[in-house]
XYZ file of C-alpha atoms in Angstrom:
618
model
C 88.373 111.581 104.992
C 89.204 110.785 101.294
C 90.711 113.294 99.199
C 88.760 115.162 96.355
C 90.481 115.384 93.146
C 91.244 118.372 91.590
C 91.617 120.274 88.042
C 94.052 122.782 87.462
C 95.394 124.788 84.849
C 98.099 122.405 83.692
C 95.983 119.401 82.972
C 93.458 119.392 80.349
C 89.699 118.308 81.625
C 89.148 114.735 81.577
C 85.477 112.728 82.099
C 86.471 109.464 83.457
C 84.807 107.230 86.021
C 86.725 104.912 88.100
C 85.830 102.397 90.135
C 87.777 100.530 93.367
C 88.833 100.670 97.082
C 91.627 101.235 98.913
C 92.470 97.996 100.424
C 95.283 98.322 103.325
C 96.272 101.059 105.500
C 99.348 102.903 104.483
C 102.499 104.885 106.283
C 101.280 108.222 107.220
C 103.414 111.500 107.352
C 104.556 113.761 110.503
C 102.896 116.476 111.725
C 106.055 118.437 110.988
C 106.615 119.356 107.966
C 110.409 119.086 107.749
C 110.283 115.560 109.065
C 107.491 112.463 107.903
C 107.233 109.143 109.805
C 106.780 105.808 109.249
C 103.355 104.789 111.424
C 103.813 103.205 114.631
C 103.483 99.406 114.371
C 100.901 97.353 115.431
C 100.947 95.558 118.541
C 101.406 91.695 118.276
C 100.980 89.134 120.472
C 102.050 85.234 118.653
C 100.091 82.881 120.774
C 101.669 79.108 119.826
C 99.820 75.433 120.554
C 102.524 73.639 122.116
C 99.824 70.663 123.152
C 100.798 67.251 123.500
C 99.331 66.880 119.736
C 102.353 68.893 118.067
C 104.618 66.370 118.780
C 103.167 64.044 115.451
C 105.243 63.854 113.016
C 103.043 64.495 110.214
C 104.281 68.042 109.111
C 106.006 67.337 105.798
C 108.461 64.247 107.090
C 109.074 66.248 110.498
C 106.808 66.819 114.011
C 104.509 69.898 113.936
C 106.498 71.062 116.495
C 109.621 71.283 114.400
C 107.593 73.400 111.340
C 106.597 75.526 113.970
C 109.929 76.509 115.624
C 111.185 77.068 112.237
C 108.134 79.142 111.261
C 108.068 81.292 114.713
C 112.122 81.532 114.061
C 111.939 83.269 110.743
C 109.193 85.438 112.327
C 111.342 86.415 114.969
C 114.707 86.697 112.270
C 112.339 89.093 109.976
C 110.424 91.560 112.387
C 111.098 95.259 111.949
C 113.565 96.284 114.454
C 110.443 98.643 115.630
C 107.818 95.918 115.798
C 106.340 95.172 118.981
C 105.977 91.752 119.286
C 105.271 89.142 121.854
C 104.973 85.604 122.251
C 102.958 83.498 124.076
C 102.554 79.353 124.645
C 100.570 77.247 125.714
C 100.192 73.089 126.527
C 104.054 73.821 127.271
C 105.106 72.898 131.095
C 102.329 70.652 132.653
C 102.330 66.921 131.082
C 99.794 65.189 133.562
C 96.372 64.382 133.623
C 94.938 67.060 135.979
C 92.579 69.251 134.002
C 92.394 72.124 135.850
C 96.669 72.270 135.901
C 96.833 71.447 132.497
C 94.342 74.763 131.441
C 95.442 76.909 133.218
C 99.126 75.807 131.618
C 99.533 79.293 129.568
C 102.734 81.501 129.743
C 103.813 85.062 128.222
C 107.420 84.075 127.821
C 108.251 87.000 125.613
C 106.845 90.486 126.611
C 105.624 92.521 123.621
C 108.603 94.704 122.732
C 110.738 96.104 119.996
C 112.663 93.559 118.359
C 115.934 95.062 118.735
C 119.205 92.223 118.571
C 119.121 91.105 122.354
C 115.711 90.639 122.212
C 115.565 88.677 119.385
C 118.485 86.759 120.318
C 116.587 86.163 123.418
C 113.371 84.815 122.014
C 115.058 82.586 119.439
C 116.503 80.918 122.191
C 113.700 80.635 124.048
C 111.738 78.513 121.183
C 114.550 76.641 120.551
C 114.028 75.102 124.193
C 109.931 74.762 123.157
C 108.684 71.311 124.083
C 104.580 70.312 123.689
C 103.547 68.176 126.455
C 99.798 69.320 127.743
C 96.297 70.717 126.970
C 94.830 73.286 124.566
C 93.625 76.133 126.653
C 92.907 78.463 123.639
C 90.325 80.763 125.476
C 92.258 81.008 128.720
C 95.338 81.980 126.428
C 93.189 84.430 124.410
C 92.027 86.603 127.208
C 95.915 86.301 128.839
C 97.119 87.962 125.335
C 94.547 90.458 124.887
C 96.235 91.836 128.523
C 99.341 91.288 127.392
C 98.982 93.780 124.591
C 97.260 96.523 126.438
C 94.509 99.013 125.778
C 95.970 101.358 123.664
C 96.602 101.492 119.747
C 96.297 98.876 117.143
C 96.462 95.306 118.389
C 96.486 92.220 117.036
C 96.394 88.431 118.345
C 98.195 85.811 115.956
C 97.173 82.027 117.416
C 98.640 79.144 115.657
C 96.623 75.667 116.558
C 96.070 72.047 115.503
C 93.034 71.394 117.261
C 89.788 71.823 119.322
C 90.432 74.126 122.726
C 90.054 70.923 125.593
C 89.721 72.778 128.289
C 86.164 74.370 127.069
C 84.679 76.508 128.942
C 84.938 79.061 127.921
C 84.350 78.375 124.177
C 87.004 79.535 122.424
C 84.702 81.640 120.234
C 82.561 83.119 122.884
C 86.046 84.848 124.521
C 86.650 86.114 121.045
C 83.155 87.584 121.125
C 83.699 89.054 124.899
C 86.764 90.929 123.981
C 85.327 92.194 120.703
C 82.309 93.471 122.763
C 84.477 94.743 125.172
C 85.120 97.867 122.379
C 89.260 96.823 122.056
C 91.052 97.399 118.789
C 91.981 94.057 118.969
C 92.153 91.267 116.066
C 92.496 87.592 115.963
C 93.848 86.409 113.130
C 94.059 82.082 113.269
C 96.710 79.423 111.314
C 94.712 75.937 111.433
C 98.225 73.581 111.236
C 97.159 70.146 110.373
C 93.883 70.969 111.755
C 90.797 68.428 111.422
C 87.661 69.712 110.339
C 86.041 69.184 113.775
C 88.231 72.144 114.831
C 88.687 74.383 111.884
C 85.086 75.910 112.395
C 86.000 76.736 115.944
C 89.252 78.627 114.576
C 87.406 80.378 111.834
C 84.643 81.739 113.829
C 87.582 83.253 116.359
C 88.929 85.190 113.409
C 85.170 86.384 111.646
C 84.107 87.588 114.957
C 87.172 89.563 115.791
C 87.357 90.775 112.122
C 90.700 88.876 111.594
C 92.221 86.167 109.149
C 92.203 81.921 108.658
C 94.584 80.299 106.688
C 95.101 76.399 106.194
C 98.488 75.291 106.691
C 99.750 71.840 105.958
C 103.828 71.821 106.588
C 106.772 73.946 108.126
C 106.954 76.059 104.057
C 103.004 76.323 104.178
C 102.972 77.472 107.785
C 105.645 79.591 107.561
C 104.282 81.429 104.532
C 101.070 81.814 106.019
C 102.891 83.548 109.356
C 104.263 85.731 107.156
C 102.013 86.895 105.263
C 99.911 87.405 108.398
C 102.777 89.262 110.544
C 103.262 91.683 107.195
C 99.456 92.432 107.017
C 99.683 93.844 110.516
C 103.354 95.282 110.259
C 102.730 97.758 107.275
C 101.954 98.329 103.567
C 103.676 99.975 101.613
C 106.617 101.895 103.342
C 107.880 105.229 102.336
C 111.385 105.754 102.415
C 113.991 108.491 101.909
C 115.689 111.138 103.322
C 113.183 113.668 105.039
C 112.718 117.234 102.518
C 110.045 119.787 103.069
C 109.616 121.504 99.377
C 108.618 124.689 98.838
C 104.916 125.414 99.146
C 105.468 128.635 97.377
C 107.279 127.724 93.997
C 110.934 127.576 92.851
C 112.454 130.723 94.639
C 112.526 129.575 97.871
C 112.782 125.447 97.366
C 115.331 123.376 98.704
C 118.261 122.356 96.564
C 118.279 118.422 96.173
C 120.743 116.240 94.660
C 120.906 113.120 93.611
C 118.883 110.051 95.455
C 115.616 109.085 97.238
C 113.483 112.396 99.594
C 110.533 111.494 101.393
C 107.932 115.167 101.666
C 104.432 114.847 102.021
C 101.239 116.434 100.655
C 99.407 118.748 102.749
C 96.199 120.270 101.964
C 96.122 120.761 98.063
C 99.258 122.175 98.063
C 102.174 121.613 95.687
C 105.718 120.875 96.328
C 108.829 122.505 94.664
C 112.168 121.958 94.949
C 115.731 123.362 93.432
C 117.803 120.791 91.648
C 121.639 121.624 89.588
C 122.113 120.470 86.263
C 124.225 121.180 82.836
C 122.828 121.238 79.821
C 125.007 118.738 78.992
C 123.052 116.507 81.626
C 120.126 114.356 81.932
C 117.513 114.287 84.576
C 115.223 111.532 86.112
C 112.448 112.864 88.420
C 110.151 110.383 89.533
C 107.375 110.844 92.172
C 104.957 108.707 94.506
C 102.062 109.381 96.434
C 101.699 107.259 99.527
C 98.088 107.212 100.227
C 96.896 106.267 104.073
C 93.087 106.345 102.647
C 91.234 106.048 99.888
C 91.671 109.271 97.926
C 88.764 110.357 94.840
C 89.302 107.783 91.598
C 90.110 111.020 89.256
C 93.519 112.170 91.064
C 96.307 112.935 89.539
C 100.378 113.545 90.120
C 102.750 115.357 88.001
C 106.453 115.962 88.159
C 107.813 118.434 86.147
C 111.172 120.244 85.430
C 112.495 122.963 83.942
C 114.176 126.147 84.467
C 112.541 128.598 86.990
C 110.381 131.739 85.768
C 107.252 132.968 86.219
C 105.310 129.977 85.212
C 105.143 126.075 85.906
C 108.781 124.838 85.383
C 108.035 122.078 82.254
C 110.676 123.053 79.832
C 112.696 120.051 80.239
C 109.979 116.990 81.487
C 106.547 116.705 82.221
C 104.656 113.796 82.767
C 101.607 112.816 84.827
C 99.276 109.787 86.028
C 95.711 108.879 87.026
C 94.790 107.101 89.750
C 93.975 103.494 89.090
C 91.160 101.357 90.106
C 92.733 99.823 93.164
C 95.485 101.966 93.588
C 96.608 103.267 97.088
C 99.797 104.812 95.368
C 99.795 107.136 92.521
C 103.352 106.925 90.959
C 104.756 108.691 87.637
C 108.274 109.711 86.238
C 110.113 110.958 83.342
C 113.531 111.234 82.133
C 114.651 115.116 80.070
C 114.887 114.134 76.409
C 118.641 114.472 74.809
C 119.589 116.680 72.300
C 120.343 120.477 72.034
C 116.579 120.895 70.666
C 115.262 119.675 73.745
C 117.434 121.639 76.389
C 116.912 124.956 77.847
C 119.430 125.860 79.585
C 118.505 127.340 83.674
C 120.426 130.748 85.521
C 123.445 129.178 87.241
C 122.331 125.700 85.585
C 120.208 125.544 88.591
C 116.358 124.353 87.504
C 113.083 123.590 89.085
C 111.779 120.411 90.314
C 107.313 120.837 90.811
C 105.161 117.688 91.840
C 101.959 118.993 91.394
C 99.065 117.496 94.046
C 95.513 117.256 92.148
C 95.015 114.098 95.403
C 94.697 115.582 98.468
C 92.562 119.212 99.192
C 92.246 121.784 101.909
C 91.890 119.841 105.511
C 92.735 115.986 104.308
C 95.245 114.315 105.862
C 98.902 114.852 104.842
C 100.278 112.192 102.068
C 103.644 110.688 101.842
C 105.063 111.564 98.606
C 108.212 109.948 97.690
C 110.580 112.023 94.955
C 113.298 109.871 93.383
C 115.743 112.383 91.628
C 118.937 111.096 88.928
C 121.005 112.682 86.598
C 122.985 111.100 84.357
C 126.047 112.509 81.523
C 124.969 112.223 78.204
C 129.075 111.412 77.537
C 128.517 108.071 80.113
C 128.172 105.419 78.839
C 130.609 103.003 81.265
C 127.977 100.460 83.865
C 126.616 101.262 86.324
C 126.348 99.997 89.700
C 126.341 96.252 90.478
C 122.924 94.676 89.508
C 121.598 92.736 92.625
C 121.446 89.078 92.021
C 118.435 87.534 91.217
C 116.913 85.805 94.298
C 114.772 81.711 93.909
C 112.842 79.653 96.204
C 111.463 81.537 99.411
C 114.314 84.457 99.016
C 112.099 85.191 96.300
C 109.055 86.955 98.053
C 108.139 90.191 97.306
C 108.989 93.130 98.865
C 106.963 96.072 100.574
C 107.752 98.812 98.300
C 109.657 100.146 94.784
C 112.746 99.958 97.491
C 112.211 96.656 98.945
C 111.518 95.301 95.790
C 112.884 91.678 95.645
C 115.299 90.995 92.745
C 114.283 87.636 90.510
C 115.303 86.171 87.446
C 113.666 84.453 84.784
C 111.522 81.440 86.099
C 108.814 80.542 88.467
C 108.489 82.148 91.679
C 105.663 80.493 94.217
C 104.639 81.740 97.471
C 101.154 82.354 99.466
C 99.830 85.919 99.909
C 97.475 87.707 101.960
C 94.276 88.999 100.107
C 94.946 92.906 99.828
C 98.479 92.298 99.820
C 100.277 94.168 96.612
C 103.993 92.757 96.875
C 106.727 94.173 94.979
C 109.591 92.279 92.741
C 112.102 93.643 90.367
C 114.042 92.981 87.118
C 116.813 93.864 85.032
C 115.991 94.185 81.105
C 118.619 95.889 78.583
C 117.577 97.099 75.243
C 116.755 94.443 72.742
C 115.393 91.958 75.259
C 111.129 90.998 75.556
C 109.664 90.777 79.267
C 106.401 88.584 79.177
C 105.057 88.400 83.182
C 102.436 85.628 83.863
C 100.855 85.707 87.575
C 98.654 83.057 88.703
C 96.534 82.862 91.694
C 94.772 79.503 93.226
C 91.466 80.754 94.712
C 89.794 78.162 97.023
C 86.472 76.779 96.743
C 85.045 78.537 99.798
C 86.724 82.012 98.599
C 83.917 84.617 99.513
C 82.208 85.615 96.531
C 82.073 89.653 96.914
C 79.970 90.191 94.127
C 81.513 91.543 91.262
C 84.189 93.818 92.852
C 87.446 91.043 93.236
C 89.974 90.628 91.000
C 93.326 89.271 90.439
C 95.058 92.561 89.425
C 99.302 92.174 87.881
C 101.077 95.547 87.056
C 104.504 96.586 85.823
C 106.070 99.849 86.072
C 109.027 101.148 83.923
C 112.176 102.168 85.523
C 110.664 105.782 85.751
C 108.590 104.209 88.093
C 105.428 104.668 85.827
C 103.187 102.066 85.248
C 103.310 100.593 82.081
C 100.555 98.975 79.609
C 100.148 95.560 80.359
C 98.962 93.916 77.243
C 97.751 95.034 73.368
C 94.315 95.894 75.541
C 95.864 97.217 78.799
C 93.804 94.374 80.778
C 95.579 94.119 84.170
C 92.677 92.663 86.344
C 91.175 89.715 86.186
C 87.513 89.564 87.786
C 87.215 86.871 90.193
C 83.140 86.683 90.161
C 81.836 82.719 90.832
C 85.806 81.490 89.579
C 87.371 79.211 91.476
C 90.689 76.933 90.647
C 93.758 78.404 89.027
C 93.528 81.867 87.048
C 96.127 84.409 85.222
C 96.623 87.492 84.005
C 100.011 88.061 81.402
C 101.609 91.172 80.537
C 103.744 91.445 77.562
C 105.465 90.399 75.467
C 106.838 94.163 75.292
C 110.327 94.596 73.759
C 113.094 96.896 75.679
C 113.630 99.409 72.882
C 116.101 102.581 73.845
C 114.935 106.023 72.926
C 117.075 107.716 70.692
C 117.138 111.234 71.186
C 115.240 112.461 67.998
C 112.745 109.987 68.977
C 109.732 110.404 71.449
C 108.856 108.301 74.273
C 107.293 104.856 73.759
C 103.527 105.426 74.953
C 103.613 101.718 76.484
C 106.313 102.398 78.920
C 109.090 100.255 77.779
C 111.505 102.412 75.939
C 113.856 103.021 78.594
C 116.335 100.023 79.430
C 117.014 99.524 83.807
C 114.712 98.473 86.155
C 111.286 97.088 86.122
C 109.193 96.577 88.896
C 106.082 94.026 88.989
C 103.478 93.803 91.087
C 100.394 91.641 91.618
C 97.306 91.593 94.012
C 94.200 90.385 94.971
C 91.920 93.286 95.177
C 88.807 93.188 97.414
C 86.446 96.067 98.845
C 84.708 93.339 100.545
C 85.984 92.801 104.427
C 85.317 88.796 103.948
C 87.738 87.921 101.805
C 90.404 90.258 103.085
C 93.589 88.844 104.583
C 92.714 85.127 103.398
C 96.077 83.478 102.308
C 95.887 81.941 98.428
C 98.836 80.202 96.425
C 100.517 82.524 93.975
C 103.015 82.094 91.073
C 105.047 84.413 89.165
C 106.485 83.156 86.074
C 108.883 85.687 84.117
C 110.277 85.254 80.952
C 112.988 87.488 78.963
C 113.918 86.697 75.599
C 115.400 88.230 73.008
C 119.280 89.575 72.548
C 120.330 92.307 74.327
C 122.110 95.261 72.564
C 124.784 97.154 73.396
C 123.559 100.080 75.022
C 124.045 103.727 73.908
C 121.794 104.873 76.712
C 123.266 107.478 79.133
C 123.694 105.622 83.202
C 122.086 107.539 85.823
C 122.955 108.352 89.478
C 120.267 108.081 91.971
C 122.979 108.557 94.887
C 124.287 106.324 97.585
C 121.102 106.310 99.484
C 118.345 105.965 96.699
C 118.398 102.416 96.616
C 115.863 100.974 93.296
C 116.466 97.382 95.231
C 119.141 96.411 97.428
C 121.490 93.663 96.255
C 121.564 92.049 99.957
C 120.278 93.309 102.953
C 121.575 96.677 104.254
C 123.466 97.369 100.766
C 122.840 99.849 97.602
C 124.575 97.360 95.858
C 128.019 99.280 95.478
C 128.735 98.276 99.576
C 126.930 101.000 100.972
C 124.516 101.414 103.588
C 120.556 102.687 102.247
C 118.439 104.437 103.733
C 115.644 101.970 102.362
C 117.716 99.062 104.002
C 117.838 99.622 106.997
C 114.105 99.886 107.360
C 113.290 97.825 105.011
C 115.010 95.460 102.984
C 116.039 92.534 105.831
C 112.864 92.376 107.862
C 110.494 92.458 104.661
C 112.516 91.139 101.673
C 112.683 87.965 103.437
C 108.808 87.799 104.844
C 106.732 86.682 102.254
C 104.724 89.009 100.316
C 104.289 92.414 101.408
C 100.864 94.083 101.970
C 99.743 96.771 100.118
C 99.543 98.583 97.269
C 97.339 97.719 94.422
C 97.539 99.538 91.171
C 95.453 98.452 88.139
C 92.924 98.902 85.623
C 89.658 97.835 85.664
C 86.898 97.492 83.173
C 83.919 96.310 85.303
C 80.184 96.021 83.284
C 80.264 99.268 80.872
C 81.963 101.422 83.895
C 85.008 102.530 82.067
C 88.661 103.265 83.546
C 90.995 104.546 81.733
C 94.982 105.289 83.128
C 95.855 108.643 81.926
C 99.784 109.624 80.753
C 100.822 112.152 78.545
C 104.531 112.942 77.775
C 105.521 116.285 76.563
C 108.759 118.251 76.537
C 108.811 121.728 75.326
């Protein structure tokens, strides 16, 4: 079901049309309201071509053997604790002539299981001891790792090959065709390594019919990119994180009291959420809020967070700000920061105010929405740092992340790394007042990309450190229409100077007056099936000039478990343990690429989309 946007009393009436599709499946919430969870993983069964052929040694100065033990390794290193995943050979035992030996050479020699630390202690040293010695059974092996995943939930078959199947028949292709027609949830998604053309048509067609992925992989970096990328597509999107909060349905009186650092609620029906929070008046408060979408929800929805002290009306006395779903968006995400000064403060009973995040995205029988609420408050008297800033990360350290937590910290430079179409991956920086951020993203699309008819585009988006998206550029053009293009294109947002809002002063309307972190995001957005999950060549390229200023700027507190972006894995960056880490930041910092979340705006043939914000403080 998608969600029907609606129009309440709060937000003026607005004629827009937007345009898009929600690209990737996303976390959904608990049944109970107290607690949401993260979706069960999908079911994955790595099926590796240890023929004879993968001993060459043609894979970047080393055999194709060695790429791919280093490849399947970092797989193994980077799974989600709660991934099932299995792994299965074959060409691995038999070296003789004998045909019928040599096909029927395939082995499970890693059940599909969690990848808790024994177990993946266990399978690392099982490829280690990987030799290729025999045939290329690829049907025989298909049909052996469709049982070994089973019949229930999703499923998904990742085969990595450098050549034609020799021990046809069964055709490679027609197996894919028998299990597809068998009714199983299953996907094949295919990694030609080194392949020759004779045999990449073979792979491809066992990944079309099966509704799965091909990617092209050259060395152990391309091949181990293109695993990645592949394993995240099937792993998750974008995760919500935080610690589980079930806010008032009913307004203020009743809310919980929150303090402090990262909740995860959900929206149910078209019901708003409330919650209690304690500040001075002699404080500042961040609210920022997210809405986690698991389908496509109607183009005109809209979030607000407000705050204020309660009464008998919408708490908005000390913030209010609100956003409109974007074109490709499968998160709606919007913050804002109380304004200093005595003009600006109202002072709440007990200094204890109201938190609302208003729901105009989901209605009466959709399903429930993860909504992410980020809460800070800062002294207006502090002015001393804050906590350690996570050190900018290079080479493949640098892929993005799955979320705003998992965001990957980088530095000035260029970034490179492949991505799944419909992947939205996640990277953050640090900017101070004074300094310019300029963000260039370029994507290589292939000759024989699918050509979807008007609807793709190469789509680059930064959000403030409220967590609101930002304007890109003097025309706000995020997206890039991939129509008939082929070869290298990009999209550039900026240059946009850090300014720091003084508090007499109202807020920037672009999105960059508030010094901290910045996240950026890029994606290639397709409603069409064809082109989804093909892996292209991205770059990132960030520049930040300028001199920074001393800052007057009060620090906030998002607590000890509202991480904006690890500084290692496991780690808020002042030593403590996240809640964001530990499901997050090791497995999917370090996979390329995260799969997700799209947000951007589109101007497609006289359709016009317009990105709705308006700040306001009474």
């Amino acid at each position: 079901m998608y969600p029907r946007p609606r129009r309440r009393r709060a937000l003026a009436a607005v004629s827009v049309l937007l345009l898009g599709a929600l690209l990737s499946p996303m976390a959904t919430a608990s049944a109970s309201p107290a607690a949401p969870e993260t979706p069960e993983s999908a079911r994955i069964d790595l099926v590796l071509d240890l023929s004879g052929s993968m001993n060459e040694n043609d894979a970047g100065g080393e055999t194709r053997l060695a790429a791919a033990k280093q490849a399947v390794t970092r797989i193994i290193d980077t799974a989600p604790e709660e991934a099932p995943l299995g792994l299965r050979v074959y060409g691995a035992t038999y070296p003789g002539e004998d045909k019928k030996r040599g096909c029927a050479d395939t082995q499970q020699v890693l059940p599909v299981s969690p990848m808790d630390r024994p177990a993946r202690a266990a399978a690392k040293k099982r490829v280690a001891g990987f030799k290729a010695v025999g045939f290329t059974p690829i049907g025989v092996s298909l049909r052996a790792a469709a049982e070994d995943l089973g019949a229930k939930g999703e499923r998904r078959i990742i085969l990595v090959s450098d050549g034609d199947d020799t021990c046809a028949p069964p055709p490679p292709c027609e197996v894919a065709r028998e299990l597809k027609a068998q009714g199983i949830d299953l996907a094949v998604d295919v990694v030609g390594f080194r392949t020759p053309s004779s045999a990449r048509a073979q792979l491809k067609c066992i990944a079309k019919v099966t509704g799965g992925s091909y990617a092209d992989a050259d060395d152990a970096d391309s091949l181990t990119a293109d695993l990645g990328a592949l394993f995240r597509k099937a792993w998750r999107t974008y995760h919500a994180t935080g610690r589980p909060v079930a806010g008032s349905l009913t307004g203020c009186q009743d809310a919980p009291l929150v303090t402090p650092g990262q909740y995860l609620d959900r929206f149910t029906g078209g019901r708003d959420l409330y919650y209690r929070v304690k500040k001075r008046p002699d404080q500042l408060l961040q609210v920022s809020a997210t809405a986690v979408a698991e389908e496509g929800y109607g183009r005109g929805s809209l979030i607000t967070v407000a705050a204020g002290p309660p009464g008998d009306g919408e708490p908005r006395a000390w913030l209010r700000e609100f956003e409109q779903s974007m074109g490709w968006a499968n998160v709606i995400t919007t913050g804002g920061r109380s304004k200093p000064g005595s003009d600006n403060e109202k002072p709440a009973p007990g200094d204890v105010g109201c938190i609302m995040v208003e729901n105009d995205v989901t209605d009466s029988g959709d399903k429930p929405m993860p909504v992410e609420l980020l809460v800070g408050i800062a002294d207006r008297t502090t002015r001393a740092a804050g906590a350690p800033t996570p050190k900018p990360r290079t080479g493949a350290d640098a892929e993005g992340g799955f979320s705003f937590n998992s965001a990957t910290p980088i530095g000035p430079g260029t970034h490179r790394q492949s991505i799944a179409v419909g992947e939205a991956p996640f990277w953050r920086v640090e900017l101070k007042a004074g300094q310019k951020l300029t963000v260039r993203a370029g994507v290589d699309i292939p000759a024989d990309f699918p050509n979807t008819g008007g609807t793709t585009g190469w789509n680059l988006d930064v959000y403030n450190a409220q967590r609101e998206s930002t304007q890109c550029n003097e025309k706000n053009d995020s997206t890039e229409l991939l129509t008939g293009r082929r070869g290298h294109i990009e999209r550039v947002c900026g240059p946009w100077e850090i300014t720091e809002q003084d508090g007499a002063k109202s807020s920037d309307p672009k999105g960059y007056d508030v010094p901290g972190t910045y996240y950026i995001q890029a994606q290639i957005a397709e409603p069409d099936a064809r082109a989804k999950g093909l892996v292209v060549p991205i770059s990132l390229t960030v520049d930040i000039s300028g001199t920074p200023r001393s800052g007057n700027g009060p620090v906030f507190s998002f607590g000890d478990d509202a991480a904006q972006g690890p500084s290692r894995p496991g780690t808020n960056g002042n030593g403590g343990t996240t809640t964001a880490a530990k499901h997050e930041d090791s497995p999917l910092e370090k996979l390329a690429l995260p799969a997700g979340v799209g947000a951007g705006v589109l101007l497609l043939g006289g359709i016009a989309f317009y990105a709705l914000r308006r700040r306001t403080a009474a």
